[in-house]
Each structure stands twice: as C-alpha cells, then as structure tokens.
Coordinates of C-alpha atoms in Angstrom, one line a residue:
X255 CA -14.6 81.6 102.9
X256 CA -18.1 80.7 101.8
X257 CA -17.1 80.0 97.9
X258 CA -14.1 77.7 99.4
X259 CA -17.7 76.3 101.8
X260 CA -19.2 75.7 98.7
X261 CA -16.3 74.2 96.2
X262 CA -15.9 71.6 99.7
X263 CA -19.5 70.9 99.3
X264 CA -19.5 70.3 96.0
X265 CA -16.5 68.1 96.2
X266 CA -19.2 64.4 96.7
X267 CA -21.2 65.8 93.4
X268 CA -18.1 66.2 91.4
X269 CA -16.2 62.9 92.5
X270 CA -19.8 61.2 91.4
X271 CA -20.1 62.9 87.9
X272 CA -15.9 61.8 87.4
X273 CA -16.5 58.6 88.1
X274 CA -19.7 57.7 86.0
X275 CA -17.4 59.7 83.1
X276 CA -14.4 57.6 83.9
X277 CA -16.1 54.3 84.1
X278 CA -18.3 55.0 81.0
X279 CA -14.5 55.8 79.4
X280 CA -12.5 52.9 80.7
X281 CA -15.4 51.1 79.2
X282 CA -15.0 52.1 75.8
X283 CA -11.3 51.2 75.2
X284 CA -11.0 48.8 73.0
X285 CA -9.8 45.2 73.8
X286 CA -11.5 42.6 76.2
X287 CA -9.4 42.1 79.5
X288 CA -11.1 38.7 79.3
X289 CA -9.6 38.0 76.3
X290 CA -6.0 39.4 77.4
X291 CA -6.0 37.4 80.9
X292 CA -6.9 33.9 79.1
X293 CA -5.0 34.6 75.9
X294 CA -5.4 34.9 72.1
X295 CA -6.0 30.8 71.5
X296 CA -8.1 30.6 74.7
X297 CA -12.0 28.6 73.4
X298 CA -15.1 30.7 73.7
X299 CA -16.2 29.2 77.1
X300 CA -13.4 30.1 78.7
X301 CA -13.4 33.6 77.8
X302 CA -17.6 33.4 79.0
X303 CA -16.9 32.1 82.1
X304 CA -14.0 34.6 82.9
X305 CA -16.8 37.4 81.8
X306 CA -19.4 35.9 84.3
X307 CA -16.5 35.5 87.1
X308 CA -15.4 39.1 86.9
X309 CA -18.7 40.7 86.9
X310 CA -18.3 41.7 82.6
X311 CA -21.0 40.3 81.3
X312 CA -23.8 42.6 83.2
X313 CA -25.1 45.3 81.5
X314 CA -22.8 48.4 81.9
X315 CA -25.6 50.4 84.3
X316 CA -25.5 47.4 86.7
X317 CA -21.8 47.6 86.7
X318 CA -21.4 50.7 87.5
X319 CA -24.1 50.6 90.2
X320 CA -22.3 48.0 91.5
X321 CA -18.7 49.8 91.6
X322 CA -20.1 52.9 93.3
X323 CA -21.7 50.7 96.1
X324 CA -18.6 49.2 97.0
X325 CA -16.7 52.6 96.5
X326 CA -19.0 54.2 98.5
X327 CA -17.5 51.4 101.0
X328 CA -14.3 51.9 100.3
X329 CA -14.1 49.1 98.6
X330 CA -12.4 49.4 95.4
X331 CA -12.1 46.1 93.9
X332 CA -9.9 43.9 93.3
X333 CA -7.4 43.7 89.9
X334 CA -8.6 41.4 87.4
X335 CA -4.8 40.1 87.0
X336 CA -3.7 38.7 90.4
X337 CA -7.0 39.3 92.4
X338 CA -5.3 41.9 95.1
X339 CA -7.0 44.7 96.1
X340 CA -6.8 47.7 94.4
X341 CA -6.4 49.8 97.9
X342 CA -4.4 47.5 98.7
X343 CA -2.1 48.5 95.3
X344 CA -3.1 52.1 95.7
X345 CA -1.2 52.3 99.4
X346 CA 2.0 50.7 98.0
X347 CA 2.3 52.8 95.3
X348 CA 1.2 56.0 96.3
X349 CA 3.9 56.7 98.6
X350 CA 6.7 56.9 95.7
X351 CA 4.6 59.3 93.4
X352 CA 4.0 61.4 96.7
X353 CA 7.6 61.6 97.5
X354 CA 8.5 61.5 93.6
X355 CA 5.9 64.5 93.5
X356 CA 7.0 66.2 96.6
X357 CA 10.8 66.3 95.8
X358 CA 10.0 67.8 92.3
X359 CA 7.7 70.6 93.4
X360 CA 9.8 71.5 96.2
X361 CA 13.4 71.5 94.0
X362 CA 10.4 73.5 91.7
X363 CA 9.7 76.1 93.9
X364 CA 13.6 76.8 96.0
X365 CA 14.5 77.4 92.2
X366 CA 11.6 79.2 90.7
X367 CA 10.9 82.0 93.3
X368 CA 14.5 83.3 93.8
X369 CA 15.1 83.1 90.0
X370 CA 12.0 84.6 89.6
X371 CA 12.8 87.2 92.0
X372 CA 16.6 87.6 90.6
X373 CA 14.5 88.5 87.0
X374 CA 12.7 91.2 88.2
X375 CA 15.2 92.5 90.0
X376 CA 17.6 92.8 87.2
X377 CA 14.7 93.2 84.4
X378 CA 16.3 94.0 81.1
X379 CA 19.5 93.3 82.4
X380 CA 21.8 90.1 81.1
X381 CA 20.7 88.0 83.7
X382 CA 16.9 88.5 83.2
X383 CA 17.8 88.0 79.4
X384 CA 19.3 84.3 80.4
X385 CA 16.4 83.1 82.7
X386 CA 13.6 83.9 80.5
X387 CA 15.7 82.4 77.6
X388 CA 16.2 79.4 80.2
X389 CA 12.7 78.9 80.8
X390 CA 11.8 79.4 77.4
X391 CA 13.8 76.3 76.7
X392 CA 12.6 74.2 79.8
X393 CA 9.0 75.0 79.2
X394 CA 9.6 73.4 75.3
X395 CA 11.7 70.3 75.9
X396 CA 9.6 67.3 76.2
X397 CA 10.0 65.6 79.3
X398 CA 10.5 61.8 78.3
X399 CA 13.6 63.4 75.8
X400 CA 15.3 65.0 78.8
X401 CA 14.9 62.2 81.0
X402 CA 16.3 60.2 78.1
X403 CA 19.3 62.5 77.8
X404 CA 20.1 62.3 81.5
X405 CA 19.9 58.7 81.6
X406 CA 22.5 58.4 79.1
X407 CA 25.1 61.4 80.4
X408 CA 24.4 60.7 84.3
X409 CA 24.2 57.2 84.1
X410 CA 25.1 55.0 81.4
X411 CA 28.8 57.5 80.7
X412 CA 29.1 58.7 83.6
X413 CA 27.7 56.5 85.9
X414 CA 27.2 58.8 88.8
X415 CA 23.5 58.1 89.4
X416 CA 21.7 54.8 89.0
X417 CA 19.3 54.0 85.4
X418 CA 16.6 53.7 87.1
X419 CA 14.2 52.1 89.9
X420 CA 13.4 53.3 93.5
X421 CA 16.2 52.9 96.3
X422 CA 18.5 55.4 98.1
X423 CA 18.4 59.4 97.4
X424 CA 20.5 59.0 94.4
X425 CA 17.4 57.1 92.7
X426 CA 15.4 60.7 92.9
X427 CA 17.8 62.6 91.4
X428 CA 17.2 62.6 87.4
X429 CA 13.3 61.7 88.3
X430 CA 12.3 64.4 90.1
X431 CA 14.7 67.0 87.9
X432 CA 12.6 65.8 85.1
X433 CA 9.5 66.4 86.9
X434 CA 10.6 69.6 87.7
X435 CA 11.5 71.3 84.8
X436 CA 8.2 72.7 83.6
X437 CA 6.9 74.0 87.1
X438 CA 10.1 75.6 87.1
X439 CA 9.7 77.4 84.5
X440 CA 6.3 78.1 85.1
X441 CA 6.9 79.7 88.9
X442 CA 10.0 81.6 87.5
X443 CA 8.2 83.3 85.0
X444 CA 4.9 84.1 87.1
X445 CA 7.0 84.9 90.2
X446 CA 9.2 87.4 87.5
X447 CA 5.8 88.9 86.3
X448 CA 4.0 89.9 89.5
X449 CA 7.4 91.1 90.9
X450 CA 7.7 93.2 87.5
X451 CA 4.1 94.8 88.4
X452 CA 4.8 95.6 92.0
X453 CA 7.6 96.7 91.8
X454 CA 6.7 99.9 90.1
X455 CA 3.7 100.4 92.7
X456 CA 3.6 103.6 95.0
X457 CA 4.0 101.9 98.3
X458 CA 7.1 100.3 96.9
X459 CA 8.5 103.8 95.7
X460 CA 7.8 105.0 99.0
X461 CA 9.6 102.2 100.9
X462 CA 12.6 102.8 98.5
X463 CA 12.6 106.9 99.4
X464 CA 12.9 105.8 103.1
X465 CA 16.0 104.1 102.5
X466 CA 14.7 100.5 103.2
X467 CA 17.2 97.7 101.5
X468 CA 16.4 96.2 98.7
X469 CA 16.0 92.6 99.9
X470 CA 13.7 93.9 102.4
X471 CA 12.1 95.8 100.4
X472 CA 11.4 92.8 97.9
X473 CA 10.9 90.2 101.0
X474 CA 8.8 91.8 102.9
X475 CA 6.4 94.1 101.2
X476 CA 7.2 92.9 97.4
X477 CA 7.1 88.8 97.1
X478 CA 4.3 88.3 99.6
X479 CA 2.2 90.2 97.4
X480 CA 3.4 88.7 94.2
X481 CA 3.0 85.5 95.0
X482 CA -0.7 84.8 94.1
X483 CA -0.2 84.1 91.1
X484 CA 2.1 82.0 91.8
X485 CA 0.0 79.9 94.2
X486 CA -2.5 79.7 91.3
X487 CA -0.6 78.4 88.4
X488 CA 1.3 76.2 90.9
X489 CA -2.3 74.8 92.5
X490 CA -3.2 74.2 88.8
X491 CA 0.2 72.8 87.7
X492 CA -0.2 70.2 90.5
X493 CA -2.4 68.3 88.1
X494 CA -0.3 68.5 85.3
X495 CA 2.6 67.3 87.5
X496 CA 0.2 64.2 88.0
X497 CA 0.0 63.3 84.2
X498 CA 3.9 64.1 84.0
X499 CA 4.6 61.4 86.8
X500 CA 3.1 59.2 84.4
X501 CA 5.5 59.5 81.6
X502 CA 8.4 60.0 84.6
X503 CA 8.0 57.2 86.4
X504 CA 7.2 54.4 83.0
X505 CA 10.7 55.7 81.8
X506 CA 12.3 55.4 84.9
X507 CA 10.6 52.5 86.4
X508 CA 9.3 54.3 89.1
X509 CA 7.0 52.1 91.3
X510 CA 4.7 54.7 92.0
X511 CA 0.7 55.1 90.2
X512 CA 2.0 56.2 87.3
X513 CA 3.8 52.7 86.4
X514 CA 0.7 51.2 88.4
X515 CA -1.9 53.4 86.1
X516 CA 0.4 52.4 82.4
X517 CA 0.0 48.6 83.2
X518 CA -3.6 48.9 84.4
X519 CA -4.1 49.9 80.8
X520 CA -2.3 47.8 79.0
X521 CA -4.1 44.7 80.5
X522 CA -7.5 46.3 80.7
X523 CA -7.5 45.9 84.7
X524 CA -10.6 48.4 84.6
X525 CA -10.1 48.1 89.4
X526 CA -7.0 49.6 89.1
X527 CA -7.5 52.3 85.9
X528 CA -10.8 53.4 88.1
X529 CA -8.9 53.7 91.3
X530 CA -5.7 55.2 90.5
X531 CA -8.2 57.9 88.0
X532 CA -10.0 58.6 90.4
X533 CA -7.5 58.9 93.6
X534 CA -5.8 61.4 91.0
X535 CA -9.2 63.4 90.4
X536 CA -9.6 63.6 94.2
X537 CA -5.7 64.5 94.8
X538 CA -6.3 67.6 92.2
X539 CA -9.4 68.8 93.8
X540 CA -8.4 68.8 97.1
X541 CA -4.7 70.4 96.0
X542 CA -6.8 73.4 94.4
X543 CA -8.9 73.9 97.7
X544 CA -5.6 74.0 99.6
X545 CA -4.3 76.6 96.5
X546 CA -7.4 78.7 97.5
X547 CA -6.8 78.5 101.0
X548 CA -3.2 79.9 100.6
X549 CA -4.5 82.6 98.0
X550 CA -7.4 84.1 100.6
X551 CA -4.3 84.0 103.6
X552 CA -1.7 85.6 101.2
X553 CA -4.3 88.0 100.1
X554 CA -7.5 88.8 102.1
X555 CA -9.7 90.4 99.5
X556 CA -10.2 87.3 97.9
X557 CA -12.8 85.8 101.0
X558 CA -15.8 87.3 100.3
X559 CA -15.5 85.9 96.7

C-alpha cells in the first residue's frame, strides 16, 4: 500500500513532466495553424495578427507558462478553429470513447477468461490447438483491415448493422468488436498461461484427490490466483486500447476523442491536441493505479512492495 502511496503522489510530478514533453512536441509539428485557419492566399498581416490574437507569437517558454497557469485552473483553452472550449469539447466527446472503450474491454474480458480457462483445461487437446491458433490470428490482423472487412460484409452486403456513426446499440457492434480483438487475444492467452502453471501446483492436486469438481476446483482455488497476470497485461493494455480508439473511431466516425484528437491535428488546434493528450496520459495512470489496486486484493503479497 505505501508503493501504490507513492505512485498517487507522484501522479502531479508526472502529469507536469507530460505536459512540458507534449507541449514542447505539439510545437514541433510542422505547419502553422495560423496559416491553415486563414488559408494558403491569406497576406502576411493577416497571418501576424492571427499569431498575436492566439497567443503564437510569444516565445515558446511564455506559452507554456501560460497553458499550465490556466490548466492548473482548469482552464484548458479554447480551440483555435471555432473558439469553444476545449473542456467544453472534452465532456462531449469523452462519453462515446468511454462507452466505445467500456463495451470493448468488457466483450474483451466475458470472452478472454472463459476461453482462456477452456485452454488450459483442455491443454494439448483440439480445442486448445484452435484458441491459440485463434489468437494468434487476432493478435496479427491490423485493426483498421478488420474494421474494413466488417463494414463491407455486415453492412454494405448484408446490411444488418449500420456503416457507421453513433446512435442505437446496433452502432457499437462492429466498433467495439474491432476494439476488442487484440485484448482478447491478449487475456486469452495470459488467462491460459497462469491457469497452465497452477494447475500443476500441489494444493491443486490435493483438491483433485479429495474429489472436489473440476469447475470448482478451477473457480474457486485456480482462476482467482491466475488472474494477476491478467489484471496486469489488461491495466497496461488499457493504454493501448486508447491509441486503438483512435484508428476505431476515425474509420467509423465515432464522435468520441479519438475523431476529436485526428482533426485537432490536422488543423494544428494545439487546445485540443494538449487536452485530449493529456486527459489520455491521466486516464492511463490512473487505470494502472486501479490495476495495482486489484493485483494487491487478488494477491496480498504484493502490499509491502
């Protein structure tokens, strides 16, 4: 509990280093957003006073000074294409990548444990053969390609699910299946590994000479134990899912940050690229502290480190 005191404590220094990194980053991209918002043919003076407006011609250190005042705030900004405030933008958005997010990791997990646990119960056998062969394939496809592929079966032949957008449940179907293809695979073959260890442990043998079932056997004594390491590849996948909601929700329109995050770049709207960076930064640290939390319940050795 004191390390997980600690990482908490630490959380301030860390969002303070990520933000001078991201700013300093956005900052290098190339392309003036002064430039982009007035237009190619737009005269010097124009492009000037649009720098002086926004705040772009001060020198970079003042800038940044001037961002963490207002962040410090919470005060974000505002976007330098409409003027609306990027917390304003970040609470519309956020909700669809949550539930987006949500949906996947869930479908993720009520697929990836039990297969998992199927594995290891039949390791060796034809249906262990399948799954890893399964998630070998999963794990390898790129995501954009399958999203691709389902949007043409699912909705342009078949026309069971809509092409794309936010609106009733059907619109989170081929989304958040994308999304969860490579947790998965990732929490099938973790959840197959530590079941594969345990399995051949004393107490285990010892439960099996009593007579105890087998599902009780691997629900109560075996998959409890097996499932730190699948709390810490899922607390670390979190972040990944995070830069996979990007590609997800651009191909399927998504409203959520992702969509929000792709046209912040493309118009250099350095508000929003700093906002929805850093709100992701924040979402990953805190989802690894709550990963940690769950690891030191599921297993109590791991408190005094």
């Amino acid at each position: 509990m004191t390390a997980l005191l600690r990482r908490t404590a630490a959380l301030p220094f860390i969002m303070l280093a990520v933000s001078a990194i991201i700013f300093a980053a956005i900052h290098a991209l190339p392309g003036d957003p002064a430039r982009l918002l007035a237009g190619p043919q737009a005269p010097g003076g124009v492009i000037r006073a649009l720098h002086a407006r926004l705040g772009l011609d001060l020198p970079l250190p003042t800038q940044y000074m001037r961002f963490l005042a207002h962040a410090l705030r919470g005060d974000l900004g505002l976007s330098l294409r409409d003027g609306t405030p990027v917390r304003h933008l970040l609470a519309t958005h956020l909700p669809y990548t949550l539930a987006l997010g949500g949906l996947a990791y869930g479908l993720a997990l009520l697929a990836g444990v039990p297969a998992g646990a199927l594995a290891a119960a039949r390791a060796g056998a034809w249906p262990d053969r399948l799954l890893m062969a399964a998630t070998l394939v999963g794990s390898s496809l790129a995501g954009f390609w399958v999203a691709l592929l389902g949007m043409e079966l699912f909705a342009v032949r078949l026309h069971w699910l809509p092409l794309m957008g936010a609106g009733d449940w059907r619109h989170y179907v081929l989304p958040a299946s994308v999304l969860a293809l490579l947790p998965t695979a990732l929490i099938l073959r973790m959840t197959r590994a530590g079941l594969c260890e345990i399995l051949d442990q004393d107490y285990i043998r010892t439960a099996r000479a009593k007579g105890l079932p087998p599902w009780r056997i691997m629900t109560r004594h075996a998959l409890r134990n097996a499932m730190v390491p699948v709390v810490t590849v899922a607390g670390l996948n979190l972040g990944g899912l995070i830069s996979g909601a990007v590609v997800t929700e651009t191909v399927f329109d998504w409203p959520g940050i992702g969509r929000l995050l792709v046209d912040a770049v493309r118009y250099r709207d350095y508000p929003v690229i700093q906002g929805v960076t850093l709100l992701s930064v924040l979402g990953v640290l805190v989802i690894n502290l709550l990963a940690e939390l769950a690891i030191m319940r599921l297993d109590p050795r791991q408190r005094g480190h």
